[in-house]
Coordinates of C-alpha atoms in Angstrom, one line a residue:
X1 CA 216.7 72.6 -53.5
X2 CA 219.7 72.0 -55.6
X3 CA 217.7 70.0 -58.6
X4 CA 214.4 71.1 -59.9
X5 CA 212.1 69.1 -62.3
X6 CA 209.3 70.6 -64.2
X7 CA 205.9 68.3 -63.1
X8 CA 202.0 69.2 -63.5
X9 CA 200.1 67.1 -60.8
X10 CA 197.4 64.5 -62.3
X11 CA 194.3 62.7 -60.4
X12 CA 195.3 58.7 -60.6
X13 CA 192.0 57.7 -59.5
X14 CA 188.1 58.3 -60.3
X15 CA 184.8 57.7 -58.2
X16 CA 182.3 56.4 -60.7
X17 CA 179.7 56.0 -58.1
X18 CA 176.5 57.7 -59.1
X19 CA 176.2 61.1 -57.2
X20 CA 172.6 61.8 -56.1
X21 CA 170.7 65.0 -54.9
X22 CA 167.9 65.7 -52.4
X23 CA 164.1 66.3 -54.2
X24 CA 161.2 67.1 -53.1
X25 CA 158.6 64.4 -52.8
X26 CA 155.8 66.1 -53.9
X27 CA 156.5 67.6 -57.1
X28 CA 160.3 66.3 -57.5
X29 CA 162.2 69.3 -57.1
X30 CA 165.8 70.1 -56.5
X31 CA 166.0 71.5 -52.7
X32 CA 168.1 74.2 -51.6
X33 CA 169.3 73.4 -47.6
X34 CA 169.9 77.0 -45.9
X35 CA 172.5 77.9 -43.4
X36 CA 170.0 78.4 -40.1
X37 CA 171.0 80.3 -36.7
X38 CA 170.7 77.9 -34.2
X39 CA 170.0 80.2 -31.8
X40 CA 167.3 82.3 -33.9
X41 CA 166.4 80.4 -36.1
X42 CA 166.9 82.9 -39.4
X43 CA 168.7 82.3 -42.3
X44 CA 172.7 83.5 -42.4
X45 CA 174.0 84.9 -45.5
X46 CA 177.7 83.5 -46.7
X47 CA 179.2 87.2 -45.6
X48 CA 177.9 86.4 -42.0
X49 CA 179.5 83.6 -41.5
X50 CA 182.8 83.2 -39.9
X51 CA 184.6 79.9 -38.5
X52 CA 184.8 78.9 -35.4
X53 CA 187.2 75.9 -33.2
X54 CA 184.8 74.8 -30.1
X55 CA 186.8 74.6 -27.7
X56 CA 184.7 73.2 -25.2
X57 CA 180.9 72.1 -25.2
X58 CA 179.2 75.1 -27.2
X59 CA 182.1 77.2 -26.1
X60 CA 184.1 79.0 -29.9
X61 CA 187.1 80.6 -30.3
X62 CA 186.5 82.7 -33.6
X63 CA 189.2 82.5 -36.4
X64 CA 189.9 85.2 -39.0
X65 CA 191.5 84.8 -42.2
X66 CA 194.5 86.6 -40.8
X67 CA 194.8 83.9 -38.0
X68 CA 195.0 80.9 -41.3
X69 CA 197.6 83.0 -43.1
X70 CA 199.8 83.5 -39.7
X71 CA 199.3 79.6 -39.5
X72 CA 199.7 78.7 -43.0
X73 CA 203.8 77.5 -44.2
X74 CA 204.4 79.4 -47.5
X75 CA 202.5 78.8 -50.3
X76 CA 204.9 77.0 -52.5
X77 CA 204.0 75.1 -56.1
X78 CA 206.7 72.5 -55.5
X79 CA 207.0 69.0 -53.9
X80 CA 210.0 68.9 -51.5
X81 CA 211.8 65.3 -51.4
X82 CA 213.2 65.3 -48.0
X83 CA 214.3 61.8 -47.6
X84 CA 214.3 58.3 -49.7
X85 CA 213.7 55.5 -47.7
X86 CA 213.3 52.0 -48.3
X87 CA 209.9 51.0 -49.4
X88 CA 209.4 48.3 -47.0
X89 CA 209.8 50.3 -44.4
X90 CA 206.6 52.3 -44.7
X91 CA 203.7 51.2 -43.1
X92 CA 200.7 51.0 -45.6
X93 CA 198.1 52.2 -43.1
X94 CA 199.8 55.9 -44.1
X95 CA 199.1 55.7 -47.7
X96 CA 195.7 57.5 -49.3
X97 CA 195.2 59.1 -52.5
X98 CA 198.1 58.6 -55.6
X99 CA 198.3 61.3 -58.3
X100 CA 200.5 61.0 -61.7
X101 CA 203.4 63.4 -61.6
X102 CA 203.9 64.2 -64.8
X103 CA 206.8 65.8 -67.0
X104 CA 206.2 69.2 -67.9
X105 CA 207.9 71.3 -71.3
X106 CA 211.7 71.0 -70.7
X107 CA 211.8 68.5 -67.3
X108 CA 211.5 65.4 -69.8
X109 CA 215.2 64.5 -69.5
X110 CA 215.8 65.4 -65.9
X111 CA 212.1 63.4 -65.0
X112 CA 213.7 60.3 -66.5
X113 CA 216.6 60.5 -64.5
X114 CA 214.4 60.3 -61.5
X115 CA 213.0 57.8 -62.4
X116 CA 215.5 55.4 -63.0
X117 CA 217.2 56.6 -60.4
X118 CA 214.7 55.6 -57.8
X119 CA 213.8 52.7 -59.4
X120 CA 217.5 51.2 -59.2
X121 CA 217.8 52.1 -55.7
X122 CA 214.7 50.3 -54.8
X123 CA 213.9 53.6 -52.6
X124 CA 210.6 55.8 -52.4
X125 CA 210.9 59.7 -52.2
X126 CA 209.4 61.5 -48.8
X127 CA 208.3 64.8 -50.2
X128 CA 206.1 67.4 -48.6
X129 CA 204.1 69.8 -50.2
X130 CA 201.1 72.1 -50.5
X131 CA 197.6 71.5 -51.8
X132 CA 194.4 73.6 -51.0
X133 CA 195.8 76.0 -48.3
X134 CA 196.9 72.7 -46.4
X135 CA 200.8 71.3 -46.2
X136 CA 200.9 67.2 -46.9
X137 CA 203.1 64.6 -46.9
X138 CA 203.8 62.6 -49.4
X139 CA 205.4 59.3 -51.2
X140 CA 207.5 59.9 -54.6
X141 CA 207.5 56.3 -56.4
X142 CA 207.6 54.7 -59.6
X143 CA 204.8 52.6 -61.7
X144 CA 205.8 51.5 -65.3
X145 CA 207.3 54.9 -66.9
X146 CA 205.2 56.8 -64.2
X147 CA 206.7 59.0 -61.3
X148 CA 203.4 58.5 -59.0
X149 CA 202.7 60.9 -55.8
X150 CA 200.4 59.3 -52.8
X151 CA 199.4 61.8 -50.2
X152 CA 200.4 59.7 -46.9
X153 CA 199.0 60.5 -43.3
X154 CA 201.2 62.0 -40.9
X155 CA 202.4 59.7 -37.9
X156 CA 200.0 61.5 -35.5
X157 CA 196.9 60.7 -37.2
X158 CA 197.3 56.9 -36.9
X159 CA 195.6 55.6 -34.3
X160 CA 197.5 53.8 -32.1
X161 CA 196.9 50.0 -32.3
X162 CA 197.9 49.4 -28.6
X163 CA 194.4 50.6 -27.6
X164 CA 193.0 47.4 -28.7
X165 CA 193.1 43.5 -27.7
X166 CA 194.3 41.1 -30.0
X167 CA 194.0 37.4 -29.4
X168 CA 197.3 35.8 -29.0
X169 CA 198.8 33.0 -31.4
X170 CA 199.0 30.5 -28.9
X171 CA 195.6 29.4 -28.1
X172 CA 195.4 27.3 -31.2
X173 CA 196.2 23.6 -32.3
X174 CA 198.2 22.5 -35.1
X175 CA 195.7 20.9 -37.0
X176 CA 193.5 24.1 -37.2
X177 CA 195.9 26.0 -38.2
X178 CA 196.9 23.2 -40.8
X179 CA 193.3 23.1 -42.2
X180 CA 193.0 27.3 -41.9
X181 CA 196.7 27.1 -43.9
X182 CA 195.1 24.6 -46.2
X183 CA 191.3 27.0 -47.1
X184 CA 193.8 30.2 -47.7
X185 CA 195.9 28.3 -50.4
X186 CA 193.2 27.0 -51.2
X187 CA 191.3 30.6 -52.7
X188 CA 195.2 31.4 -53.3
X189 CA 195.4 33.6 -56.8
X190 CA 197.1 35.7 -59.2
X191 CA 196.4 39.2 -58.6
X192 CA 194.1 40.7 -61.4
X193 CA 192.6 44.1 -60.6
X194 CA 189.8 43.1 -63.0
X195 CA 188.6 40.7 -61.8
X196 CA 187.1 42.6 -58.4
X197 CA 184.0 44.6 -59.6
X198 CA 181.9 47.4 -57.2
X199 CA 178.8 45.3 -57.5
X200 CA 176.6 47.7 -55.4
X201 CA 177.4 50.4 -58.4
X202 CA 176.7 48.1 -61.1
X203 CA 173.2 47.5 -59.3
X204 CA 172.2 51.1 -58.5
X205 CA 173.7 51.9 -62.5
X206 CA 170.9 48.9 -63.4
X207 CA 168.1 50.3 -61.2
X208 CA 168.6 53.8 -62.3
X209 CA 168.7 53.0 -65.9
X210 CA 165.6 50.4 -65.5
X211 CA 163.3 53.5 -63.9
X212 CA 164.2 56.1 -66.9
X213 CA 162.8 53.6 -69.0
X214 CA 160.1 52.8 -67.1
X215 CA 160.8 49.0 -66.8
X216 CA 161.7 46.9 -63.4
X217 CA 165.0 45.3 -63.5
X218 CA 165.9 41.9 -62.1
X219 CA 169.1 42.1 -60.1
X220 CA 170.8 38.8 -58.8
X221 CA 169.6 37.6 -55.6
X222 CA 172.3 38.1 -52.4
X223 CA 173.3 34.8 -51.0
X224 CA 171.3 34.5 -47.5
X225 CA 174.3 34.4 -44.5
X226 CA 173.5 32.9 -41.6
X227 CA 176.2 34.4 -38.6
X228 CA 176.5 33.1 -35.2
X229 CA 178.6 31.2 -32.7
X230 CA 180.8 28.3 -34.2
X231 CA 180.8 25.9 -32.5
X232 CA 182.9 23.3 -34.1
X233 CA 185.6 25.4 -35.9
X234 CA 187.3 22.3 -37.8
X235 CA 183.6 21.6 -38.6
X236 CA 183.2 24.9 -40.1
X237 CA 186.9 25.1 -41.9
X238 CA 185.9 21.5 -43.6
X239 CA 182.7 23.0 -44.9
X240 CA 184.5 26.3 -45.9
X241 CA 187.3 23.9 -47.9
X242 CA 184.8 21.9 -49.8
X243 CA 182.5 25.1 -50.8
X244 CA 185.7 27.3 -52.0
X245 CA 187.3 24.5 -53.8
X246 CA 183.9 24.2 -55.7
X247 CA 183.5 28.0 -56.3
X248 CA 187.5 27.7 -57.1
X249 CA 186.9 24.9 -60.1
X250 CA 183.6 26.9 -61.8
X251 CA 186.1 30.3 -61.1
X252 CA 189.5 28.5 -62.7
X253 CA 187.5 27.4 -65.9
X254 CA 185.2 30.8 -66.3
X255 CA 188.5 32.4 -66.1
X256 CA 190.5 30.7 -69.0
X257 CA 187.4 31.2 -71.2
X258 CA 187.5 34.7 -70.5
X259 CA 191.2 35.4 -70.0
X260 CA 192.0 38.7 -71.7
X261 CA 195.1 40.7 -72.0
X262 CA 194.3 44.5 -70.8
X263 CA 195.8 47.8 -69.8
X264 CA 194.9 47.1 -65.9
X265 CA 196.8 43.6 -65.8
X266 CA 199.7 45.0 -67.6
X267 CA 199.7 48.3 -64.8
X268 CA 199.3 45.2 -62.4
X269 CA 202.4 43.1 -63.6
X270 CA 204.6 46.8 -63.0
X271 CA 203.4 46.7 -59.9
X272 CA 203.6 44.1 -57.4
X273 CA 201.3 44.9 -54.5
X274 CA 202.7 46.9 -51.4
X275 CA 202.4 43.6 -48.9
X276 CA 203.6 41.2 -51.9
X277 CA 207.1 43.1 -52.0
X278 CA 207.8 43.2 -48.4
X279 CA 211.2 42.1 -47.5
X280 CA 212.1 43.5 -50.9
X281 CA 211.3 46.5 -52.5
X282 CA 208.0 47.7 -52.1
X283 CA 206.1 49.6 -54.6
X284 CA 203.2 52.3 -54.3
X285 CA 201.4 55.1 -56.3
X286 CA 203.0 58.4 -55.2
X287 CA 204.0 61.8 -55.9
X288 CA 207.2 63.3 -56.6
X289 CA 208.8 66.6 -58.2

């Protein structure tokens, strides 16, 4: 409350899936889905409607807008910083969507200060704030020049990891987890954001494209897996060595023949991962004001 900064909130991140939508198969047309009474089976108009919390099997308790605005905190257009804590810290199971926080007329100067500010004490901001109606929480850090707001998940919404069995370390032998050790340096590499493509887009971008022209497309065929019970796990670690070293050796050289500098490996190289800076400082796309 004592220092305020001037920001305007930015999506960091796009979904370039194709979106699709629901036709008729007989003549191709758009269709319209209606909200239907269960109970009698007629169409409700949107003023009919009102929204409900089932308490128990088919049981509601209705809620009125006046019940959300009792509930709701104020309406504020600011991100809080409550705390900053030390990056490492922070568990990256609580981390979703990033947004670029962004200077606004007049909060250049004071924006800057931030910055460098949190970037010297190796520190990310815990803020709190409000977007659509609903209070978040949130991580205030830095990428490059860029103050970057994630929306993080609050503690109760993690589920709680003792609920599940986990095979202890002590079952195996040295040598398999020599030759396991060996297969993971093995595939070890630079990160290059890049280099990891959404092939399932790509494909359905290819289809698409091939049937508004009328023409069949040829997509790469999907390796066949075969899954079942190993048997001989040193067996199957050999086998795994030999085929990622050869995929490695065809990788390395595609690689340097296609080496490029862009503006994704230069974000990357401002930004270590979140796991590769643990024990140091960790960094992460968040939010702050």
């Amino acid at each position: 409350g004592l220092v305020n900064i001037p920001i305007e909130l930015h999506t960091a991140v796009r979904n370039h899936r194709p979106r699709f939508r629901m036709l008729h198969a007989k003549d191709r047309s758009p269709v319209r889905f209606e909200r239907v009474c269960i109970r009698d089976g007629h169409p409700v108009a949107w003023e009919d409607l009102v929204k409900g919390y089932e308490y128990a099997k088919g049981r509601f308790v209705v809620m009125t807008k006046e019940d959300f605005q009792a509930a709701a905190v104020e309406k504020t257009r600011t991100v809080d910083i409550i705390d900053f804590v030390r990056a490492d810290e922070i568990d990256d199971r609580f981390f979703e969507t990033p947004y670029y926080l962004v200077p606004a007329k007049s909060g250049e100067r004071a924006y800057a200060l931030l910055r460098e500010a949190i970037r010297e004490s190796e520190r990310v901001g815990i803020a709190k704030f409000i977007l659509r109606d609903a209070q978040h929480l949130a991580a205030v850090e830095v990428i490059g020049d860029a103050l970057v707001l994630t929306v993080m998940r609050f503690a109760d919404e993690l589920v709680d990891i003792g609920g599940f069995t986990f095979p202890a370390a002590g079952s195996m032998r040295k040598n398999e987890l020599e030759m396991a050790k060996a297969l993971v340096n093995n595939l070890a590499a630079e990160w290059d954001p890049e280099k990891y493509t959404d092939q399932y887009r790509e494909n359905l971008l290819r289809i698409i494209q091939g049937k508004v022209k009328g023409k069949e497309v040829e997509l790469e065929p999907v390796a066949e897996r075969h899954e079942g019970k190993v048997v001989d796990l040193m067996e199957r670690l050999r086998r795994s060595l030999e085929q990622s070293g050869q995929a490695g050796a065809k990788r390395g050289s595609r690689t340097r023949r296609q080496a490029r500098p862009g503006a994704a490996r230069e974000l990357a190289a401002d930004k270590p991962s979140r796991r590769a800076k643990k024990g140091a400082a960790r960094k992460r796309s968040g939010r702050a004001a």
